[in-house]
Short mmCIF file of C-alpha atoms and ligand atoms in Angstrom, two decimals:
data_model
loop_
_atom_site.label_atom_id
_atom_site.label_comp_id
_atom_site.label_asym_id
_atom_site.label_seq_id
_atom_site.Cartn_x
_atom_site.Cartn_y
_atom_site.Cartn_z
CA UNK A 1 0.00 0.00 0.00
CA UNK A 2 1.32 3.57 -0.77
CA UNK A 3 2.84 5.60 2.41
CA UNK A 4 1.01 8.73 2.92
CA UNK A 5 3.03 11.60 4.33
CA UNK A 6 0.77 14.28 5.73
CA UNK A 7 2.20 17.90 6.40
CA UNK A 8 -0.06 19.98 9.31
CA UNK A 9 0.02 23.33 9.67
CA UNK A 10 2.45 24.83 11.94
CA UNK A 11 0.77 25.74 15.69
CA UNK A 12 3.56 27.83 17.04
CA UNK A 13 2.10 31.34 16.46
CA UNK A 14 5.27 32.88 15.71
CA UNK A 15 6.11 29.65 13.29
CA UNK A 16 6.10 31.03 9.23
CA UNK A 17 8.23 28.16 7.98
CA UNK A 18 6.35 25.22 6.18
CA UNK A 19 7.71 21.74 6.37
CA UNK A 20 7.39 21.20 2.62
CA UNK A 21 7.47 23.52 -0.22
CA UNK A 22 5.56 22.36 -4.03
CA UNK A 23 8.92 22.45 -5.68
CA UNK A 24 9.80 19.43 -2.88
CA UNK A 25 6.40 17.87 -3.27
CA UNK A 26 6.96 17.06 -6.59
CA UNK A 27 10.18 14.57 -5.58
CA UNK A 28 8.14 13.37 -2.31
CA UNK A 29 5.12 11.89 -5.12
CA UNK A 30 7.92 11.06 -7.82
CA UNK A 31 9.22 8.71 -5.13
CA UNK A 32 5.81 7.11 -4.50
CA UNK A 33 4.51 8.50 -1.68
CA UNK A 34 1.00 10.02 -1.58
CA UNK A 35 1.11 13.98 0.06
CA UNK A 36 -1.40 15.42 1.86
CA UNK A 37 -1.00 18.90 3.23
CA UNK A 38 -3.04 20.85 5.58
CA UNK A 39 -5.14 23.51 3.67
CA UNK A 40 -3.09 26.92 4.03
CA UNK A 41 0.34 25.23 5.14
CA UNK A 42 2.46 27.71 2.77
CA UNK A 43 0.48 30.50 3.30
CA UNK A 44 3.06 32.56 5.36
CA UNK A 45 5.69 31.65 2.93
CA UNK A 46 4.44 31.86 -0.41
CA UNK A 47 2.35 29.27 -1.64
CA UNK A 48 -1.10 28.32 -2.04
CA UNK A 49 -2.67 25.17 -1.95
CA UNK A 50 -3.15 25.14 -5.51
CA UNK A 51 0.68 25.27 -6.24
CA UNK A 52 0.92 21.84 -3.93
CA UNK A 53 -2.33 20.11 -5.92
CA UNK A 54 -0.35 21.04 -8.87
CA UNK A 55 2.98 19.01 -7.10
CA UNK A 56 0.73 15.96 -6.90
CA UNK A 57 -0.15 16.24 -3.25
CA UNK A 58 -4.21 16.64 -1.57
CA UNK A 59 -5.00 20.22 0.48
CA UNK A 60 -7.18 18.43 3.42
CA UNK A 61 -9.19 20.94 5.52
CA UNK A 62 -9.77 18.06 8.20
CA UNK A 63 -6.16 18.18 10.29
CA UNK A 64 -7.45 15.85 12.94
CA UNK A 65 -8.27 13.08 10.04
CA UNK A 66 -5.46 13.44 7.63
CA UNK A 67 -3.23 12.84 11.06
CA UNK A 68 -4.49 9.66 12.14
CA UNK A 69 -4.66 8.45 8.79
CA UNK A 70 -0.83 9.07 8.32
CA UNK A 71 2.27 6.78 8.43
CA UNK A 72 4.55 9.90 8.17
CA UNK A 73 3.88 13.05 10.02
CA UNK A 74 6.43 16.09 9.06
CA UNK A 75 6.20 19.70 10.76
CA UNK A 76 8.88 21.97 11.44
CA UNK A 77 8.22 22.29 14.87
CA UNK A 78 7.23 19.70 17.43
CA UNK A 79 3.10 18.44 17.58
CA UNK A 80 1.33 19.48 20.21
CA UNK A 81 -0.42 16.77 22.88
CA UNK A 82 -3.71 16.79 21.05
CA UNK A 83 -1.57 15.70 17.60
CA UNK A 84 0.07 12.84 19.40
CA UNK A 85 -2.85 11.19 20.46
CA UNK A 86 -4.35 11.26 16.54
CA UNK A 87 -1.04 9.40 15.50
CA UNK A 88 -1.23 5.64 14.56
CA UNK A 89 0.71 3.17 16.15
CA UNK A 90 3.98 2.64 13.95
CA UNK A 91 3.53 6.05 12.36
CA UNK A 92 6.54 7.79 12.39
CA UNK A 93 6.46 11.68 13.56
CA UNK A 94 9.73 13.52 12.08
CA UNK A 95 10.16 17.41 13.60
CA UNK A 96 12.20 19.43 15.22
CA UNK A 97 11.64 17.94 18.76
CA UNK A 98 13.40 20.14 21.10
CA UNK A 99 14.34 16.89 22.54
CA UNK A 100 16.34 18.19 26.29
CA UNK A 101 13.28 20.44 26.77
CA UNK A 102 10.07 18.20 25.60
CA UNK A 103 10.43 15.35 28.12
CA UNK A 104 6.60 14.82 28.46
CA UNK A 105 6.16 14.98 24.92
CA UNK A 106 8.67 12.38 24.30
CA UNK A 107 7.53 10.20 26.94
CA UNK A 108 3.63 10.40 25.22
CA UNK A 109 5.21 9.61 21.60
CA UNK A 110 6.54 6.78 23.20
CA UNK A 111 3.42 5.49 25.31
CA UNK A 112 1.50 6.27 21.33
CA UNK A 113 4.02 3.70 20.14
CA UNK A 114 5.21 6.55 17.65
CA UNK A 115 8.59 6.57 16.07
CA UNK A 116 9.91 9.63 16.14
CA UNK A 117 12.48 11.55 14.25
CA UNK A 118 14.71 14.11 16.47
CA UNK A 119 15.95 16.26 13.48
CA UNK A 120 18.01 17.37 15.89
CA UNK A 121 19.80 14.24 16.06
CA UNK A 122 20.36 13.90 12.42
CA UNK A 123 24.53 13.44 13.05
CA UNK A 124 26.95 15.71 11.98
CA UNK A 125 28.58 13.55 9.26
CA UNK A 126 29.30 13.99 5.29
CA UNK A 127 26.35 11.23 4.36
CA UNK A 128 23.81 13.28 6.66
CA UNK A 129 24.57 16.69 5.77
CA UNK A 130 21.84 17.43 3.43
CA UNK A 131 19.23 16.35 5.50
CA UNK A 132 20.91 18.67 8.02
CA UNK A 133 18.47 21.12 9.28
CA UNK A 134 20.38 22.87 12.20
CA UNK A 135 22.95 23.65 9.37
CA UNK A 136 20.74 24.68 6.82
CA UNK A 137 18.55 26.99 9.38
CA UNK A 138 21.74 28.24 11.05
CA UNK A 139 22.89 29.28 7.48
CA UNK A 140 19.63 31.30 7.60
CA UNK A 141 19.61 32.59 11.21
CA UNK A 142 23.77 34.14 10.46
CA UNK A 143 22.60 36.07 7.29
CA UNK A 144 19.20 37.09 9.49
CA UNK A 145 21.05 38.25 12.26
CA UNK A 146 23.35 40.92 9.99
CA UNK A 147 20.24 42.26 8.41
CA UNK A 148 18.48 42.48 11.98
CA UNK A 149 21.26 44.38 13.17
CA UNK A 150 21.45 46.91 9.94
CA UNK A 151 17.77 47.88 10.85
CA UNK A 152 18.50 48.33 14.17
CA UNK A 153 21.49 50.46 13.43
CA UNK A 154 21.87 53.95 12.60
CA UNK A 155 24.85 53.47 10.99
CA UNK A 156 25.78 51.93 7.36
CA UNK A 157 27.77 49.37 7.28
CA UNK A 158 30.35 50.26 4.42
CA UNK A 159 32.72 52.79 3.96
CA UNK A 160 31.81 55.79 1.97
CA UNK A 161 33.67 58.80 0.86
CA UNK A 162 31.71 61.51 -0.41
CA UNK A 163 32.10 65.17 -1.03
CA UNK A 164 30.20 65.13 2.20
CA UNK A 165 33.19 63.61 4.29
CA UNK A 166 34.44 59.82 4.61
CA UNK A 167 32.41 57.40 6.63
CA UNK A 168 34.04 54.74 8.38
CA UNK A 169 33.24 51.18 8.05
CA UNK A 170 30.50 49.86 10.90
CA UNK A 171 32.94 47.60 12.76
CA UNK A 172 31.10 44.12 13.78
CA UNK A 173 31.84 41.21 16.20
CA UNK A 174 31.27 38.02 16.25
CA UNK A 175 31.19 35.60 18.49
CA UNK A 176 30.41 32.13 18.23
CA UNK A 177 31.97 30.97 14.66
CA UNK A 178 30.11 27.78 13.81
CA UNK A 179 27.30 27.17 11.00
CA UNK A 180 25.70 30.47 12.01
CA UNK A 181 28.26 32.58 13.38
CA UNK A 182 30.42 31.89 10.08
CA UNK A 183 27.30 32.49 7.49
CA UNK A 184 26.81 36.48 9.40
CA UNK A 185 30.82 37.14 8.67
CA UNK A 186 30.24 36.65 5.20
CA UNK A 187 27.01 38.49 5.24
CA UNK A 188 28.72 41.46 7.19
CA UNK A 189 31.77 41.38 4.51
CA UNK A 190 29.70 41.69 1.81
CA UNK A 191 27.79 44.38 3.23
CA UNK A 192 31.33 46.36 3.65
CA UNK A 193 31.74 46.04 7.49
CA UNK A 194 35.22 45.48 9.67
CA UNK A 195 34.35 42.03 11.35
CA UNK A 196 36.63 40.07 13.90
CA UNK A 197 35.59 36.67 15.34
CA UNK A 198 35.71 34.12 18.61
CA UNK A 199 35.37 31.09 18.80
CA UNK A 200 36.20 28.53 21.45
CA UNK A 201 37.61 25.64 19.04
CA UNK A 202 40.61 26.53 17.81
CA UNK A 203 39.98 25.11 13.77
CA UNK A 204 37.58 27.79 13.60
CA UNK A 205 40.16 30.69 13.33
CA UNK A 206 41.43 29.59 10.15
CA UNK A 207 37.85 29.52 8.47
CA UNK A 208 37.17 33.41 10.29
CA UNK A 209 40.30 34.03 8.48
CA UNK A 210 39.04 32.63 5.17
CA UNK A 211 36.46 35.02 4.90
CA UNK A 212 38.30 38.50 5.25
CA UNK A 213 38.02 38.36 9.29
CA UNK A 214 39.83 39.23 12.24
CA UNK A 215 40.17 35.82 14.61
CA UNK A 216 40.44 37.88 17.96
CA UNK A 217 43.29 35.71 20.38
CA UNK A 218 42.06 34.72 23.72
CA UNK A 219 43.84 32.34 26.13
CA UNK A 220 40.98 30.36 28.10
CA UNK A 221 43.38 27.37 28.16
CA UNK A 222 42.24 23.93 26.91
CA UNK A 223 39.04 23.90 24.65
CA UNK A 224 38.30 21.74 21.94
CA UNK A 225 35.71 20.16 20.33
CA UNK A 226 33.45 16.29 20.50
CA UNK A 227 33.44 14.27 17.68
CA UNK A 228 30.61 15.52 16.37
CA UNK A 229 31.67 19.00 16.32
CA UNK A 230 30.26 20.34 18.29
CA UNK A 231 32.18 22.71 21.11
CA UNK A 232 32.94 21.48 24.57
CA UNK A 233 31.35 23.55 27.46
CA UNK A 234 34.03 25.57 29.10
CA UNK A 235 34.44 25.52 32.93
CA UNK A 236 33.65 28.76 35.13
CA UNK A 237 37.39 30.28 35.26
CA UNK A 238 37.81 29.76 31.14
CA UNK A 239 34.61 31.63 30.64
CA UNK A 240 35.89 34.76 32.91
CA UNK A 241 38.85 34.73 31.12
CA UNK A 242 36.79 34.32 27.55
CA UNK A 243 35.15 37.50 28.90
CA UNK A 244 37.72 39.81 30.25
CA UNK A 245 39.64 38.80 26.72
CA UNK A 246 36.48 40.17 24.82
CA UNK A 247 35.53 43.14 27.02
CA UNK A 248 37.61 45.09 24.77
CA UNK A 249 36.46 44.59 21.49
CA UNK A 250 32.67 44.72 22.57
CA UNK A 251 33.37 47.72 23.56
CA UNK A 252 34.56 49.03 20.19
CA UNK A 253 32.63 47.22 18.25
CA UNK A 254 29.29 48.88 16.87
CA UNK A 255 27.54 45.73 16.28
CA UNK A 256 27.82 42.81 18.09
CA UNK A 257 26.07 39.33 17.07
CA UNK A 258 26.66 36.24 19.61
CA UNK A 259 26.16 32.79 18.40
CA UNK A 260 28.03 30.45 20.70
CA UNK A 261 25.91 27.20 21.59
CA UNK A 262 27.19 24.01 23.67
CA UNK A 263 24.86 21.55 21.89
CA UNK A 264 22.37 20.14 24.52
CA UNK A 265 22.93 22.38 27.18
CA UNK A 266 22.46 26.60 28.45
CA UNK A 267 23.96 28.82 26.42
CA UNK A 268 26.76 30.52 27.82
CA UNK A 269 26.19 33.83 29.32
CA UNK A 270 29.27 35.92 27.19
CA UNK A 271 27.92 39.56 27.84
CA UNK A 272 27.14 40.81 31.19
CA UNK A 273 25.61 43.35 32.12
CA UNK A 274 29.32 45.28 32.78
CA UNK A 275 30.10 44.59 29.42
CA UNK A 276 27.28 45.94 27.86
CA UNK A 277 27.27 49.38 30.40
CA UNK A 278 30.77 49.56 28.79
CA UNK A 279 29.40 49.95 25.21
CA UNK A 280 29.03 52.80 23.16
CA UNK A 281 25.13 54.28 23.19
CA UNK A 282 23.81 53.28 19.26
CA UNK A 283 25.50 50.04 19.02
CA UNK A 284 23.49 47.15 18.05
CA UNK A 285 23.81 43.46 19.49
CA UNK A 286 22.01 40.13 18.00
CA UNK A 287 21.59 37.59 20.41
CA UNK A 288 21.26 34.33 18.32
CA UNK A 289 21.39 32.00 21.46
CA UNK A 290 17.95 33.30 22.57
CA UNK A 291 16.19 30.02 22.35
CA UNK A 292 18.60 27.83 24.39
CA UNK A 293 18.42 31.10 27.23
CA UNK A 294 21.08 33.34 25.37
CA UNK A 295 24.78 34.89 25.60
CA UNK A 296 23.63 38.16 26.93
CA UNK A 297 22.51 38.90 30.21
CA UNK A 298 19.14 39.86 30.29
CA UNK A 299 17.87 39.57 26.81
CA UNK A 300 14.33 38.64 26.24
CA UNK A 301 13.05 36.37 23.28
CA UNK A 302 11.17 38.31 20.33
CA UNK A 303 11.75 41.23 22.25
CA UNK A 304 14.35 44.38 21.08
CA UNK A 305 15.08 45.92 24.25
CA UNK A 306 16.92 49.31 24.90
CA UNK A 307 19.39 49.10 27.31
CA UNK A 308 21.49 52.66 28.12
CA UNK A 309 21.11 53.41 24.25
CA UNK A 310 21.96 49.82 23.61
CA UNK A 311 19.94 47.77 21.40
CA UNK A 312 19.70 43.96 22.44
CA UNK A 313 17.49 42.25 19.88
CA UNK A 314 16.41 38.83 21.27
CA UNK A 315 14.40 37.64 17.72
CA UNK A 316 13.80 33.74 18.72
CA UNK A 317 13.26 32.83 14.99
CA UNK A 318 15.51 34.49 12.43
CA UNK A 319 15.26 31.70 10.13
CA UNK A 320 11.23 32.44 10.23
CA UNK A 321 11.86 36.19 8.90
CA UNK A 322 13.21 34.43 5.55
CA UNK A 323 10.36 32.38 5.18
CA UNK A 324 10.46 31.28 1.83
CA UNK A 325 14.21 30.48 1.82
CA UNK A 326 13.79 28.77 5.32
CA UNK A 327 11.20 26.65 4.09
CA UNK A 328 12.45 25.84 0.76
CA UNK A 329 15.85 24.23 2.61
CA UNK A 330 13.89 22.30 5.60
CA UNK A 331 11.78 20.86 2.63
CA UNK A 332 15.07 20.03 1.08
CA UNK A 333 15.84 18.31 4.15
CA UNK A 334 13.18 16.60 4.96
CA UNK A 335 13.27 15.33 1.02
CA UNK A 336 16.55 14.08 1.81
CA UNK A 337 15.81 12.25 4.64
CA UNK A 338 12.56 10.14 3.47
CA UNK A 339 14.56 9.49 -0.15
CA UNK A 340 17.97 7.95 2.03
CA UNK A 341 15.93 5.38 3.26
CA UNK A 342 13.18 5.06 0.60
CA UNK A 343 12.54 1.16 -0.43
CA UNK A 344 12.26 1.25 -3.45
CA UNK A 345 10.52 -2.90 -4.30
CA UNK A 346 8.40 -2.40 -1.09
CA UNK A 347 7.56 1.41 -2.38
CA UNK A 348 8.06 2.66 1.56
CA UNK A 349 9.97 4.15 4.19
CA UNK A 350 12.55 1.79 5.49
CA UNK A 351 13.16 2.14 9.46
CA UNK A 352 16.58 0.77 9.66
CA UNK A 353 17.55 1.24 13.08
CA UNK A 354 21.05 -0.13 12.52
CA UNK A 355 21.65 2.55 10.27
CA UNK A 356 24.09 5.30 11.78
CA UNK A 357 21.53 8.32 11.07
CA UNK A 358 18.59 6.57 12.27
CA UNK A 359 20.40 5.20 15.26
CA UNK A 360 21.27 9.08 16.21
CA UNK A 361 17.93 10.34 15.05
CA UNK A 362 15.34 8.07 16.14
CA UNK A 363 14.30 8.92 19.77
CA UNK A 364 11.10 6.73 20.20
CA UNK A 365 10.28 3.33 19.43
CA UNK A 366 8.32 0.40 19.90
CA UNK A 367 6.74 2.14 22.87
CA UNK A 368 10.03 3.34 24.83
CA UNK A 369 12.96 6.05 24.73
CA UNK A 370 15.47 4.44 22.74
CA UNK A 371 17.83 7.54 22.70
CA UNK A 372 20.48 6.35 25.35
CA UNK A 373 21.07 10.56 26.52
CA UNK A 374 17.28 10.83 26.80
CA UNK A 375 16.51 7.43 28.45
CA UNK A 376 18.78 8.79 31.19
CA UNK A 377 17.74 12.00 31.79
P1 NAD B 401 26.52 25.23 17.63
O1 NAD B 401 25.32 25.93 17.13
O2 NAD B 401 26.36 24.18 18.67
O3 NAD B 401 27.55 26.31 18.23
C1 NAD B 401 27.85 27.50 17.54
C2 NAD B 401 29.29 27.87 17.80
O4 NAD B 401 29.45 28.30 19.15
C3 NAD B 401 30.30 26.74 17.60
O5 NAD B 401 31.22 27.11 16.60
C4 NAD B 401 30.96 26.61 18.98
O6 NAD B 401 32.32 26.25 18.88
C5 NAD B 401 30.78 28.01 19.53
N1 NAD B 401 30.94 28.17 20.99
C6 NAD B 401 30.56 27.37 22.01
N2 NAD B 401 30.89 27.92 23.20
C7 NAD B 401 31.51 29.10 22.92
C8 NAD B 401 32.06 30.12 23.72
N3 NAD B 401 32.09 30.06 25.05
N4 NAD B 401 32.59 31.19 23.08
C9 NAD B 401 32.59 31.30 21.74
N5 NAD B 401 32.09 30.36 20.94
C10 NAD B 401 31.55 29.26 21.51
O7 NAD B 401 27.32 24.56 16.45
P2 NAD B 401 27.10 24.56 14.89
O8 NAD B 401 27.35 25.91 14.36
O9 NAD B 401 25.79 23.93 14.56
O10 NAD B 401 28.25 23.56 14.41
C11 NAD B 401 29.54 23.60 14.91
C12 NAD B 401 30.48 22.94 13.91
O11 NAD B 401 30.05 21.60 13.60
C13 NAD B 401 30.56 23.58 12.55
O12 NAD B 401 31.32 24.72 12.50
C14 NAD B 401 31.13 22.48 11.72
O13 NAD B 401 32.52 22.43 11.87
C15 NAD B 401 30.55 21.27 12.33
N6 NAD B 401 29.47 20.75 11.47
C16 NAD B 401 29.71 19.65 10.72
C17 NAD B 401 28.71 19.16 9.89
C18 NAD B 401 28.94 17.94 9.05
O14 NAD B 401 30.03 17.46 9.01
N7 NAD B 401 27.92 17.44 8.41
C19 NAD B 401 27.48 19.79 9.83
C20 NAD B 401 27.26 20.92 10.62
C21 NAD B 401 28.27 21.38 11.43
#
């Protein structure tokens, strides 16, 4: 029997990414799957249900029905309670999960007997990357960030010289150097700013470099970084001395954007509230961190706060103010991800669990917590 892969609406109010775009719908049928989106899924980014009937899926108006009649369930964001209990036993439920912060709605996808995707999860290695999604929404959030601060700013970010006098180039920090941090260096480059760079694992200063930055030197000792990539939380002392080291340049700088993350845990905390008293009145900073509690002290999510003529803008989702882009690479994704493991003789989704990116990514199954970090916590 053909699969059918439904796509809901999003229920996050702030949420304007869609899980699948038409362009992507036409590879989900051309693999043999049947599509069935909720009425109005691409309305905040572009698309009408029309352009998905044309891609070969069904617009359903009835959410509740077209869930419990799925074997695949795709959003961007995790399903509320009221969702789980609609899915079928054995139907597999692929989102972003927020897996450390959604215990009880892991522990119900289990009890449903769902299997469920972590997209999180998805491992850090050269077979996974396209169905990356942190990546490809990280791209997103760097570029977002840079054009976030610009609007905040009063300032323009190249140099100019004009009959009217010279105008210096906006000078812009950056700290945090990974997917996100690396993708608003470019974006401040091209825009004609003077950008310098942190980052705690020391192969990032070569790729800063790459791109026309400044890697600013700090001591904090021994860093480094997992196997996956990821960075490795630094201890108390190594974060005062990450912070005294950048004191400086914060101060300086008229636009600062932080993007450090220790995957699965807080955010650091990278500018106090000293450091931000000690910059200038007009400068800008971008706190990407805001969803896993942030690298500035006291920023609030989706709020842009004045502090002392400071701007702190705490936008939760900058991939969501590029909707159409966001979308069309989480659809890309997702694409990737159901065609890897696509039978093709049984014409279905293949759950093999020994597989390295479904061992990582699946976090329910069979009614329990198979994920060994999330069975323990
Ligand atoms: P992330 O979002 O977890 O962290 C963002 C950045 O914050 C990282 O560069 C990290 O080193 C940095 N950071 C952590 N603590 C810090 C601190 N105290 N001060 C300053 N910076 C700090 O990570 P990410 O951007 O998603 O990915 C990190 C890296 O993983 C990438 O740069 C890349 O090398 C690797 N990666 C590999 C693949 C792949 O192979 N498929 C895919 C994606 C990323």
């Amino acid at each position: 029997m053909q699969m059918t892969v439904v796509f809901p609406k999003e229920t996050h109010a702030q949420e304007t990414r869609a899980a699948l775009t038409p362009e992507l719908a036409t590879k989900l049928t051309a693999l043999g799957a049947k599509i069935e989106i909720e009425a109005g899924l691409g309305r905040s980014c572009g698309h009408s249900d029309a352009d998905y009937e044309k891609a070969g899926a069904t617009a359903r108006a009835d959410r509740a029905q077209m869930i419990q009649g799925a074997d695949i369930v795709v959003q961007v964001r995790k399903p509320v309670p009221g969702d789980v209990s609609l899915m079928r036993e054995g139907a597999v439920c692929i989102a972003l999960l927020d897996p450390f912060q959604s215990r009880d709605l892991i522990q119900a996808l289990a009890q449903r007997g769902v299997t469920a995707i972590s997209l999180e999860m998805v491992p850090r290695s050269t077979r996974a990357q396209k169905m990356d999604v942190l990546s490809s929404q990280a791209s997103l959030a760097g570029y977002a960030a840079v054009i976030a601060a610009a609007e905040q700013s009063g300032k323009i970010f190249p140099m100019m010289m004009t009959p009217a006098g010279t105008i210096k180039p906006v000078k812009v920090f950056i700290i945090g150097a990974g997917v996100a941090g690396l993708q608003a260096i470019a974006t401040a480059k091209r825009l004609g700013a003077k950008v310098e760079a942190f980052d705690t694992r020391p192969v990032v200063e070569e790729q800063v470099r790459s791109l026309g930055a400044k890697f600013v030197k700090i001591d904090v000792g021994e860093t480094g970084q997992t196997e996956g990539g990821y960075a490795k939380a630094l201890t108390d002392e190594q974060l005062k001395l990450q912070r005294e080291g950048m004191a400086r340049v914060c101060a300086e700088s008229d636009i600062v954007i932080t993007a450090a993350q220790v995957f699965g845990r807080r955010a650091p905390i990278l500018l106090t509230s000293e450091m931000l008293d000690a910059m200038k009145p007009g400068s800008v900073v971008v706190d990407l961190a805001v969803e896993t509690g942030g690298n500035v002290e006291g920023v609030v999510a989706d709020q842009i706060s004045d502090r002392k003529g400071v701007k702190i803008v705490g936008t939760a989702n900058l991939p969501g103010t590029v909707p159409v882009h966001a979308s069309q690479m989480f659809a890309s994704n997702i694409t990737a991800l159901l065609a890897e493991f696509w039978d093709k003789e049984s014409n279905a989704f293949k759950l093999n669990l020994d597989d390295d990116i479904l061992k990582s990514c699946v976090v329910t199954h069979g009614g329990r917590i198979v994920n060994e970090k999330l069975a323990a916590t």
